[in-house]
Amino acid sequence: MDDKADSQGTPDSKPKYKAWFQSIADKTERGPLDDLSYRASDGALLEVRHDIDELRKTSADEWKRIFKQRSHSTDWPYASGVWGKKEWVLPGIDNAHVVSMYEGNTNLFWADRYGRQLGLKDLWIKQCGNTHTGSFKDLGMTVLVSQVKEMIAKGKDIQAVACASTGDTSAALAAYAAAAGVPAIVFLPKGKVSIAQLIQPVANGAIVFALDTDFDGCMKIVRHVAENDGVYLANSMNSLRIEGQKTVGIEIVQQFDWNVPDWLVIPGGNLGNVSALAKGLDMMIDLGLIQRRPRIVCAQAEAANPLYQSYQRGFKGFEPIAAGPTLATAIQIGNPVSIDKAIDALKRYDGIVEQATENEIAESCARADRTGLFNCPHTGVALAALEKIVARGEIKKNDRVVVLSTAHGLKFVEQKVSYHRKELEGIDSAIANPPVELAADYQVVRDEMFRQLELRDKAV
Ligand SMILES: *Cc1c(COP(=O)(O)O)cnc(C)c1O
């Protein structure tokens, strides 16, 4: 395996590059990546740090060449968008322990028509949902489950992996754990995830607990289980996931031939993803691949907006809230685990936090769908935030903007059905497009067809 890595243009094989856990508060506190604790002694989150001096011995141009070459290969595991950047992600792992479904390398959708409707010329949607389990969670889960597989191979006593989830984390965990042959336990808030999200871990053989609480309630339980019962925690509090997710920013820049976009717009719930996005970009700056930072917009649902509230106070202090119901179920989180990392990241990236009402989420989603997209509601939150920031002139006509679409719309069809049936409470459904039911009669169909085409003409 290592020989193969060399043939793929890797500067050198395994042990040269080092990575470790480090406290985000007290940087002297460090531990190996097979530690089974997720927080430092003072309760601060851990993060994975890399030996940047060693990585710097390879030039920026050389890294670019290596990353590009791997993304069009089939060579295990480097053709994955995550493992193509293995030295920056989890350098020490044996390739034989990598559990990958060739995640990442998702397409950028040039939102030409939707962009023009907003007055933007250069709008792109990063389709992170075009992946094995239908959400960006695959990017982090490949890293976490690979590390678990390696730890088990080395004799660590890990009975199972577990997570609390608003739906997508559990789908990703269940799939990767099933591929690795490791038992998975998922804790879901009962009745608060979509059918597609529920059936994924069920089908993949995870133990699925539907609890009578919200996400924050599930999180409390899984933390106890991880602390007391020999179960490995797979939530994004475990910073191994951030290492995989951070490749998305690197990948976006790579897709633009190493040109940095002006804006990255991302929905935020537990805030691991926005932290990860910034971390990947930080690494590119540290290693000289880019010289400029984009600005980051983090978008929240108004019903679950603790970060937005903190932003309004200039990030002076943070108060957890009880998150209310929202169409954007994956971000109905009132006490985000990665709040400190996220605020740090937004400060470094001249960040903006914007919020969207339920009506704005549904209508932005539907408008974008009309231009060929098929968005999940969380992407809808990001699009609604984008529309507001463009309208007030902060994002300019010629700016290059990338919206990170976090999941595939097919995971949320119930919502789309309700929208188009005008059955969503409090939502206008302004461009509902229900199927037209008619008798199978040529004249009737023909008349209705021309009536419909005329309606479309008026709408444009
Ligand atoms: C998990 C998730 C988010 C939120 O990501 P965080 O890291 O929790 O901020 C957004 N959208 C979708 C579809 C998700 O699954």
Short mmCIF file of N, CA and C in Angstrom, two decimals, residues 115-273:
data_model
loop_
_atom_site.label_atom_id
_atom_site.label_comp_id
_atom_site.label_asym_id
_atom_site.label_seq_id
_atom_site.Cartn_x
_atom_site.Cartn_y
_atom_site.Cartn_z
N GLY A 115 -28.72 32.68 -10.13
CA GLY A 115 -27.82 33.80 -9.84
C GLY A 115 -28.29 35.08 -10.52
N ARG A 116 -28.66 34.96 -11.80
CA ARG A 116 -29.12 36.15 -12.53
C ARG A 116 -30.40 36.73 -11.93
N GLN A 117 -31.26 35.83 -11.44
CA GLN A 117 -32.48 36.33 -10.77
C GLN A 117 -32.13 37.17 -9.54
N LEU A 118 -31.04 36.82 -8.89
CA LEU A 118 -30.62 37.56 -7.69
C LEU A 118 -29.76 38.77 -8.05
N GLY A 119 -29.28 38.81 -9.30
CA GLY A 119 -28.37 39.88 -9.70
C GLY A 119 -26.91 39.49 -9.51
N LEU A 120 -26.62 38.19 -9.47
CA LEU A 120 -25.24 37.73 -9.33
C LEU A 120 -24.79 37.06 -10.62
N LYS A 121 -23.51 37.27 -10.96
CA LYS A 121 -23.00 36.70 -12.21
C LYS A 121 -22.21 35.42 -12.00
N ASP A 122 -21.80 35.19 -10.77
CA ASP A 122 -20.79 34.15 -10.56
C ASP A 122 -21.14 33.34 -9.30
N LEU A 123 -22.33 32.73 -9.36
CA LEU A 123 -22.84 31.99 -8.19
C LEU A 123 -22.75 30.49 -8.44
N TRP A 124 -22.20 29.79 -7.46
CA TRP A 124 -21.98 28.34 -7.58
C TRP A 124 -22.55 27.64 -6.35
N ILE A 125 -23.07 26.45 -6.57
CA ILE A 125 -23.57 25.66 -5.44
C ILE A 125 -22.69 24.40 -5.33
N LYS A 126 -22.02 24.26 -4.21
CA LYS A 126 -21.19 23.07 -3.99
C LYS A 126 -22.10 21.94 -3.53
N GLN A 127 -22.26 20.94 -4.36
CA GLN A 127 -23.28 19.91 -4.13
C GLN A 127 -22.78 18.80 -3.20
N CYS A 128 -22.56 19.16 -1.94
CA CYS A 128 -22.02 18.18 -0.98
C CYS A 128 -22.98 17.01 -0.74
N GLY A 129 -24.24 17.17 -1.14
CA GLY A 129 -25.20 16.09 -0.95
C GLY A 129 -25.11 14.99 -2.00
N ASN A 130 -24.33 15.23 -3.06
CA ASN A 130 -24.18 14.21 -4.11
C ASN A 130 -23.12 13.19 -3.68
N THR A 131 -23.46 12.41 -2.70
CA THR A 131 -22.50 11.52 -2.08
C THR A 131 -23.22 10.31 -1.51
N HIS A 132 -22.47 9.35 -0.99
CA HIS A 132 -23.05 8.04 -0.68
C HIS A 132 -24.32 8.10 0.17
N THR A 133 -24.29 8.80 1.31
CA THR A 133 -25.50 8.84 2.15
C THR A 133 -26.29 10.13 1.95
N GLY A 134 -25.89 10.97 1.00
CA GLY A 134 -26.70 12.13 0.64
C GLY A 134 -26.46 13.39 1.45
N SER A 135 -25.38 13.41 2.26
CA SER A 135 -25.05 14.67 2.94
C SER A 135 -23.54 14.77 3.14
N PHE A 136 -23.09 15.99 3.49
CA PHE A 136 -21.65 16.21 3.67
C PHE A 136 -21.09 15.41 4.85
N LYS A 137 -21.96 14.84 5.68
CA LYS A 137 -21.49 14.11 6.86
C LYS A 137 -20.55 12.96 6.47
N ASP A 138 -20.65 12.48 5.25
CA ASP A 138 -19.74 11.41 4.79
C ASP A 138 -18.27 11.84 4.88
N LEU A 139 -18.01 13.13 4.65
CA LEU A 139 -16.63 13.62 4.63
C LEU A 139 -15.94 13.40 5.97
N GLY A 140 -16.68 13.64 7.04
CA GLY A 140 -16.09 13.47 8.36
C GLY A 140 -16.13 12.03 8.84
N MET A 141 -17.19 11.34 8.44
CA MET A 141 -17.38 9.99 8.97
C MET A 141 -16.35 9.02 8.43
N THR A 142 -15.88 9.22 7.20
CA THR A 142 -14.86 8.32 6.66
C THR A 142 -13.60 8.39 7.54
N VAL A 143 -13.27 9.56 8.03
CA VAL A 143 -12.07 9.72 8.85
C VAL A 143 -12.28 9.08 10.22
N LEU A 144 -13.41 9.38 10.83
CA LEU A 144 -13.66 8.85 12.18
C LEU A 144 -13.73 7.32 12.18
N VAL A 145 -14.48 6.76 11.25
CA VAL A 145 -14.64 5.30 11.25
C VAL A 145 -13.33 4.61 10.85
N SER A 146 -12.55 5.23 9.99
CA SER A 146 -11.23 4.66 9.66
C SER A 146 -10.35 4.61 10.89
N GLN A 147 -10.34 5.68 11.64
CA GLN A 147 -9.53 5.72 12.87
C GLN A 147 -10.01 4.65 13.86
N VAL A 148 -11.32 4.47 13.94
CA VAL A 148 -11.87 3.43 14.83
C VAL A 148 -11.41 2.05 14.37
N LYS A 149 -11.46 1.83 13.07
CA LYS A 149 -11.04 0.52 12.54
C LYS A 149 -9.57 0.25 12.88
N GLU A 150 -8.77 1.30 12.77
CA GLU A 150 -7.34 1.14 13.09
C GLU A 150 -7.15 0.87 14.59
N MET A 151 -7.90 1.60 15.42
CA MET A 151 -7.76 1.40 16.87
C MET A 151 -8.18 -0.01 17.27
N ILE A 152 -9.26 -0.50 16.66
CA ILE A 152 -9.71 -1.87 16.98
C ILE A 152 -8.64 -2.86 16.52
N ALA A 153 -8.06 -2.62 15.34
CA ALA A 153 -7.01 -3.52 14.84
C ALA A 153 -5.81 -3.54 15.78
N LYS A 154 -5.58 -2.42 16.43
CA LYS A 154 -4.44 -2.34 17.35
C LYS A 154 -4.80 -2.81 18.76
N GLY A 155 -6.04 -3.29 18.93
CA GLY A 155 -6.40 -3.91 20.20
C GLY A 155 -7.14 -3.03 21.19
N LYS A 156 -7.53 -1.80 20.78
CA LYS A 156 -8.33 -0.96 21.70
C LYS A 156 -9.69 -1.59 21.92
N ASP A 157 -10.20 -1.43 23.12
CA ASP A 157 -11.48 -2.03 23.46
C ASP A 157 -12.61 -1.05 23.12
N ILE A 158 -13.12 -1.13 21.89
CA ILE A 158 -14.24 -0.28 21.48
C ILE A 158 -15.39 -1.20 21.08
N GLN A 159 -16.48 -1.12 21.83
CA GLN A 159 -17.61 -2.03 21.57
C GLN A 159 -18.45 -1.60 20.39
N ALA A 160 -18.58 -0.30 20.24
CA ALA A 160 -19.48 0.22 19.21
C ALA A 160 -19.18 1.70 19.01
N VAL A 161 -19.71 2.26 17.94
CA VAL A 161 -19.66 3.71 17.73
C VAL A 161 -21.08 4.23 17.88
N ALA A 162 -21.21 5.46 18.38
CA ALA A 162 -22.56 5.98 18.63
C ALA A 162 -22.62 7.47 18.34
N CYS A 163 -23.81 7.93 17.98
CA CYS A 163 -23.99 9.38 17.81
C CYS A 163 -25.43 9.78 18.11
N ALA A 164 -25.57 11.03 18.51
CA ALA A 164 -26.88 11.69 18.49
C ALA A 164 -26.97 12.36 17.14
N SER A 165 -28.17 12.49 16.61
CA SER A 165 -28.22 13.00 15.24
C SER A 165 -29.54 13.68 14.94
N THR A 166 -29.48 14.67 14.05
CA THR A 166 -30.71 15.22 13.50
C THR A 166 -31.02 14.51 12.18
N GLY A 167 -30.33 13.42 11.91
CA GLY A 167 -30.70 12.59 10.75
C GLY A 167 -29.55 12.20 9.85
N ASP A 168 -28.72 13.15 9.48
CA ASP A 168 -27.69 12.87 8.49
C ASP A 168 -26.43 12.25 9.10
N THR A 169 -26.07 12.65 10.30
CA THR A 169 -24.91 12.06 10.96
C THR A 169 -25.15 10.56 11.18
N SER A 170 -26.36 10.23 11.60
CA SER A 170 -26.64 8.81 11.87
C SER A 170 -26.63 7.99 10.58
N ALA A 171 -27.10 8.58 9.49
CA ALA A 171 -27.07 7.87 8.20
C ALA A 171 -25.63 7.59 7.79
N ALA A 172 -24.77 8.59 7.95
CA ALA A 172 -23.37 8.42 7.56
C ALA A 172 -22.67 7.43 8.50
N LEU A 173 -22.90 7.59 9.78
CA LEU A 173 -22.24 6.68 10.73
C LEU A 173 -22.65 5.24 10.46
N ALA A 174 -23.95 5.03 10.26
CA ALA A 174 -24.45 3.66 10.06
C ALA A 174 -23.82 3.03 8.81
N ALA A 175 -23.71 3.81 7.74
CA ALA A 175 -23.17 3.26 6.49
C ALA A 175 -21.69 2.91 6.63
N TYR A 176 -20.91 3.82 7.18
CA TYR A 176 -19.47 3.57 7.30
C TYR A 176 -19.19 2.47 8.31
N ALA A 177 -19.94 2.45 9.40
CA ALA A 177 -19.75 1.41 10.41
C ALA A 177 -20.11 0.05 9.81
N ALA A 178 -21.19 0.01 9.03
CA ALA A 178 -21.59 -1.25 8.40
C ALA A 178 -20.50 -1.74 7.45
N ALA A 179 -19.91 -0.80 6.69
CA ALA A 179 -18.84 -1.18 5.77
C ALA A 179 -17.62 -1.70 6.52
N ALA A 180 -17.39 -1.14 7.71
CA ALA A 180 -16.22 -1.55 8.51
C ALA A 180 -16.51 -2.77 9.36
N GLY A 181 -17.78 -3.13 9.52
CA GLY A 181 -18.13 -4.24 10.39
C GLY A 181 -18.07 -3.89 11.87
N VAL A 182 -18.35 -2.62 12.19
CA VAL A 182 -18.35 -2.17 13.58
C VAL A 182 -19.80 -1.84 13.97
N PRO A 183 -20.27 -2.30 15.12
CA PRO A 183 -21.65 -1.98 15.52
C PRO A 183 -21.86 -0.47 15.70
N ALA A 184 -23.02 0.01 15.27
CA ALA A 184 -23.34 1.44 15.41
C ALA A 184 -24.64 1.61 16.18
N ILE A 185 -24.67 2.63 17.04
CA ILE A 185 -25.88 2.95 17.79
C ILE A 185 -26.21 4.41 17.51
N VAL A 186 -27.45 4.68 17.10
CA VAL A 186 -27.80 6.07 16.81
C VAL A 186 -29.00 6.51 17.64
N PHE A 187 -28.92 7.73 18.13
CA PHE A 187 -29.96 8.32 18.96
C PHE A 187 -30.62 9.45 18.18
N LEU A 188 -31.90 9.26 17.84
CA LEU A 188 -32.61 10.26 17.03
C LEU A 188 -33.76 10.86 17.83
N PRO A 189 -34.03 12.15 17.62
CA PRO A 189 -35.23 12.72 18.24
C PRO A 189 -36.46 12.18 17.51
N LYS A 190 -37.33 11.52 18.27
CA LYS A 190 -38.48 10.83 17.67
C LYS A 190 -39.36 11.78 16.86
N GLY A 191 -39.67 11.38 15.65
CA GLY A 191 -40.58 12.16 14.81
C GLY A 191 -39.98 13.43 14.24
N LYS A 192 -38.67 13.64 14.43
CA LYS A 192 -38.08 14.90 13.96
C LYS A 192 -37.09 14.71 12.82
N VAL A 193 -37.03 13.50 12.26
CA VAL A 193 -36.17 13.30 11.08
C VAL A 193 -37.03 12.79 9.93
N SER A 194 -36.53 12.95 8.70
CA SER A 194 -37.34 12.56 7.54
C SER A 194 -37.33 11.03 7.41
N ILE A 195 -38.24 10.52 6.61
CA ILE A 195 -38.32 9.07 6.41
C ILE A 195 -37.03 8.54 5.80
N ALA A 196 -36.49 9.27 4.83
CA ALA A 196 -35.24 8.83 4.21
C ALA A 196 -34.12 8.76 5.24
N GLN A 197 -34.07 9.78 6.11
CA GLN A 197 -33.01 9.80 7.13
C GLN A 197 -33.17 8.67 8.13
N LEU A 198 -34.41 8.33 8.45
CA LEU A 198 -34.67 7.27 9.43
C LEU A 198 -34.35 5.90 8.85
N ILE A 199 -34.68 5.71 7.58
CA ILE A 199 -34.53 4.37 7.02
C ILE A 199 -33.07 4.04 6.72
N GLN A 200 -32.24 5.04 6.53
CA GLN A 200 -30.83 4.75 6.21
C GLN A 200 -30.15 3.93 7.32
N PRO A 201 -30.11 4.40 8.58
CA PRO A 201 -29.48 3.59 9.62
C PRO A 201 -30.21 2.28 9.89
N VAL A 202 -31.54 2.29 9.70
CA VAL A 202 -32.31 1.06 9.88
C VAL A 202 -31.80 0.02 8.86
N ALA A 203 -31.73 0.44 7.59
CA ALA A 203 -31.30 -0.50 6.54
C ALA A 203 -29.86 -0.95 6.73
N ASN A 204 -29.02 -0.05 7.22
CA ASN A 204 -27.60 -0.40 7.39
C ASN A 204 -27.34 -1.20 8.67
N GLY A 205 -28.39 -1.52 9.40
CA GLY A 205 -28.24 -2.43 10.52
C GLY A 205 -27.78 -1.79 11.82
N ALA A 206 -27.88 -0.47 11.93
CA ALA A 206 -27.53 0.17 13.20
C ALA A 206 -28.61 -0.12 14.24
N ILE A 207 -28.25 0.02 15.51
CA ILE A 207 -29.26 0.01 16.57
C ILE A 207 -29.81 1.43 16.59
N VAL A 208 -31.11 1.57 16.31
CA VAL A 208 -31.71 2.90 16.17
C VAL A 208 -32.62 3.18 17.36
N PHE A 209 -32.27 4.18 18.15
CA PHE A 209 -33.12 4.60 19.26
C PHE A 209 -33.81 5.91 18.89
N ALA A 210 -35.13 5.89 18.88
CA ALA A 210 -35.90 7.13 18.65
C ALA A 210 -36.36 7.61 20.02
N LEU A 211 -35.78 8.72 20.49
CA LEU A 211 -36.04 9.18 21.85
C LEU A 211 -37.03 10.33 21.86
N ASP A 212 -37.80 10.36 22.93
CA ASP A 212 -38.81 11.38 23.08
C ASP A 212 -38.18 12.68 23.56
N THR A 213 -37.38 13.30 22.72
CA THR A 213 -36.69 14.54 23.08
C THR A 213 -36.24 15.21 21.78
N ASP A 214 -35.46 16.30 21.92
CA ASP A 214 -34.89 16.94 20.73
C ASP A 214 -33.43 16.52 20.57
N PHE A 215 -32.74 17.13 19.60
CA PHE A 215 -31.34 16.75 19.37
C PHE A 215 -30.50 16.97 20.63
N ASP A 216 -30.68 18.13 21.26
CA ASP A 216 -29.85 18.43 22.44
C ASP A 216 -30.07 17.37 23.53
N GLY A 217 -31.29 16.87 23.64
CA GLY A 217 -31.59 15.81 24.60
C GLY A 217 -30.88 14.50 24.24
N CYS A 218 -30.86 14.17 22.96
CA CYS A 218 -30.15 12.97 22.49
C CYS A 218 -28.65 13.09 22.75
N MET A 219 -28.16 14.30 22.54
CA MET A 219 -26.71 14.55 22.72
C MET A 219 -26.30 14.28 24.17
N LYS A 220 -27.15 14.71 25.10
CA LYS A 220 -26.85 14.48 26.53
C LYS A 220 -26.70 13.00 26.82
N ILE A 221 -27.62 12.20 26.28
CA ILE A 221 -27.60 10.75 26.54
C ILE A 221 -26.34 10.12 25.92
N VAL A 222 -26.03 10.48 24.70
CA VAL A 222 -24.90 9.83 24.03
C VAL A 222 -23.58 10.20 24.72
N ARG A 223 -23.53 11.38 25.28
CA ARG A 223 -22.30 11.76 26.01
C ARG A 223 -22.10 10.88 27.23
N HIS A 224 -23.18 10.56 27.92
CA HIS A 224 -23.08 9.66 29.07
C HIS A 224 -22.61 8.28 28.63
N VAL A 225 -23.22 7.79 27.55
CA VAL A 225 -22.88 6.46 27.05
C VAL A 225 -21.39 6.41 26.65
N ALA A 226 -20.92 7.49 26.03
CA ALA A 226 -19.52 7.52 25.60
C ALA A 226 -18.58 7.61 26.80
N GLU A 227 -19.00 8.35 27.81
CA GLU A 227 -18.12 8.50 28.97
C GLU A 227 -18.06 7.23 29.82
N ASN A 228 -19.19 6.53 29.90
CA ASN A 228 -19.27 5.44 30.89
C ASN A 228 -19.22 4.03 30.33
N ASP A 229 -19.55 3.84 29.05
CA ASP A 229 -19.89 2.49 28.62
C ASP A 229 -19.08 1.92 27.45
N GLY A 230 -17.87 2.44 27.23
CA GLY A 230 -16.99 1.83 26.23
C GLY A 230 -17.46 1.99 24.80
N VAL A 231 -18.26 3.03 24.57
CA VAL A 231 -18.76 3.29 23.22
C VAL A 231 -18.06 4.54 22.69
N TYR A 232 -17.66 4.49 21.42
CA TYR A 232 -16.88 5.59 20.85
C TYR A 232 -17.81 6.65 20.26
N LEU A 233 -17.61 7.91 20.64
CA LEU A 233 -18.52 8.99 20.26
C LEU A 233 -18.21 9.51 18.85
N ALA A 234 -19.25 9.55 18.03
CA ALA A 234 -19.05 9.95 16.64
C ALA A 234 -19.65 11.32 16.31
N ASN A 235 -20.03 12.08 17.31
CA ASN A 235 -20.51 13.43 17.02
C ASN A 235 -19.35 14.36 16.69
N SER A 236 -19.69 15.55 16.17
CA SER A 236 -18.60 16.41 15.66
C SER A 236 -17.81 17.05 16.80
N MET A 237 -18.25 16.81 18.03
CA MET A 237 -17.42 17.13 19.19
C MET A 237 -16.12 16.34 19.09
N ASN A 238 -16.19 15.20 18.43
CA ASN A 238 -14.99 14.41 18.14
C ASN A 238 -14.33 15.04 16.92
N SER A 239 -13.17 15.66 17.14
CA SER A 239 -12.62 16.51 16.08
C SER A 239 -12.03 15.73 14.91
N LEU A 240 -12.01 14.41 14.97
CA LEU A 240 -11.59 13.64 13.80
C LEU A 240 -12.51 13.94 12.61
N ARG A 241 -13.79 14.15 12.91
CA ARG A 241 -14.73 14.43 11.82
C ARG A 241 -14.40 15.74 11.13
N ILE A 242 -13.98 16.72 11.92
CA ILE A 242 -13.64 18.03 11.36
C ILE A 242 -12.50 17.88 10.34
N GLU A 243 -11.58 16.96 10.60
CA GLU A 243 -10.46 16.77 9.66
C GLU A 243 -10.94 16.36 8.28
N GLY A 244 -11.96 15.51 8.22
CA GLY A 244 -12.49 15.13 6.91
C GLY A 244 -13.29 16.27 6.29
N GLN A 245 -14.12 16.91 7.13
CA GLN A 245 -14.98 17.97 6.61
C GLN A 245 -14.17 19.17 6.13
N LYS A 246 -12.99 19.36 6.69
CA LYS A 246 -12.21 20.55 6.30
C LYS A 246 -11.74 20.48 4.84
N THR A 247 -11.78 19.28 4.24
CA THR A 247 -11.32 19.18 2.85
C THR A 247 -12.25 19.89 1.89
N VAL A 248 -13.48 20.20 2.32
CA VAL A 248 -14.44 20.80 1.37
C VAL A 248 -13.96 22.17 0.89
N GLY A 249 -13.38 22.97 1.78
CA GLY A 249 -12.90 24.29 1.38
C GLY A 249 -11.70 24.18 0.44
N ILE A 250 -10.85 23.22 0.74
CA ILE A 250 -9.67 22.99 -0.11
C ILE A 250 -10.12 22.56 -1.50
N GLU A 251 -11.12 21.68 -1.50
CA GLU A 251 -11.64 21.15 -2.76
C GLU A 251 -12.27 22.26 -3.62
N ILE A 252 -13.01 23.15 -2.97
CA ILE A 252 -13.65 24.25 -3.71
C ILE A 252 -12.57 25.10 -4.39
N VAL A 253 -11.54 25.46 -3.63
CA VAL A 253 -10.48 26.30 -4.20
C VAL A 253 -9.78 25.55 -5.34
N GLN A 254 -9.55 24.27 -5.12
CA GLN A 254 -8.92 23.45 -6.17
C GLN A 254 -9.79 23.43 -7.43
N GLN A 255 -11.12 23.34 -7.25
CA GLN A 255 -12.01 23.30 -8.42
C GLN A 255 -11.97 24.61 -9.20
N PHE A 256 -11.63 25.70 -8.54
CA PHE A 256 -11.48 26.99 -9.24
C PHE A 256 -10.02 27.21 -9.63
N ASP A 257 -9.29 26.11 -9.83
CA ASP A 257 -7.89 26.22 -10.25
C ASP A 257 -7.07 27.06 -9.27
N TRP A 258 -7.34 26.86 -8.00
CA TRP A 258 -6.62 27.47 -6.89
C TRP A 258 -6.89 28.97 -6.76
N ASN A 259 -8.01 29.43 -7.34
CA ASN A 259 -8.45 30.81 -7.11
C ASN A 259 -9.47 30.82 -5.98
N VAL A 260 -9.31 31.76 -5.06
CA VAL A 260 -10.16 31.82 -3.88
C VAL A 260 -11.44 32.59 -4.21
N PRO A 261 -12.62 31.99 -3.97
CA PRO A 261 -13.87 32.75 -4.18
C PRO A 261 -13.95 33.92 -3.19
N ASP A 262 -14.87 34.86 -3.46
CA ASP A 262 -15.02 35.99 -2.54
C ASP A 262 -15.83 35.62 -1.31
N TRP A 263 -16.84 34.76 -1.50
CA TRP A 263 -17.75 34.42 -0.40
C TRP A 263 -18.03 32.93 -0.36
N LEU A 264 -18.09 32.40 0.85
CA LEU A 264 -18.58 31.03 1.05
C LEU A 264 -19.77 31.14 2.00
N VAL A 265 -20.91 30.58 1.61
CA VAL A 265 -22.13 30.68 2.41
C VAL A 265 -22.52 29.27 2.86
N ILE A 266 -22.69 29.10 4.16
CA ILE A 266 -22.87 27.76 4.70
C ILE A 266 -23.91 27.79 5.82
N PRO A 267 -24.84 26.81 5.84
CA PRO A 267 -25.77 26.76 6.97
C PRO A 267 -25.09 26.19 8.21
N GLY A 268 -25.52 26.62 9.39
CA GLY A 268 -24.86 26.18 10.62
C GLY A 268 -25.84 25.75 11.70
N GLY A 269 -25.55 24.59 12.32
CA GLY A 269 -26.36 24.10 13.42
C GLY A 269 -25.48 23.84 14.63
N ASN A 270 -24.82 22.68 14.61
CA ASN A 270 -23.87 22.37 15.68
C ASN A 270 -22.54 23.10 15.45
N LEU A 271 -22.38 23.67 14.26
CA LEU A 271 -21.28 24.57 13.89
C LEU A 271 -19.94 23.88 13.69
N GLY A 272 -19.96 22.56 13.55
CA GLY A 272 -18.73 21.84 13.20
C GLY A 272 -18.31 22.16 11.76
N ASN A 273 -19.30 22.25 10.88
CA ASN A 273 -18.97 22.39 9.47
C ASN A 273 -18.34 23.74 9.14
#
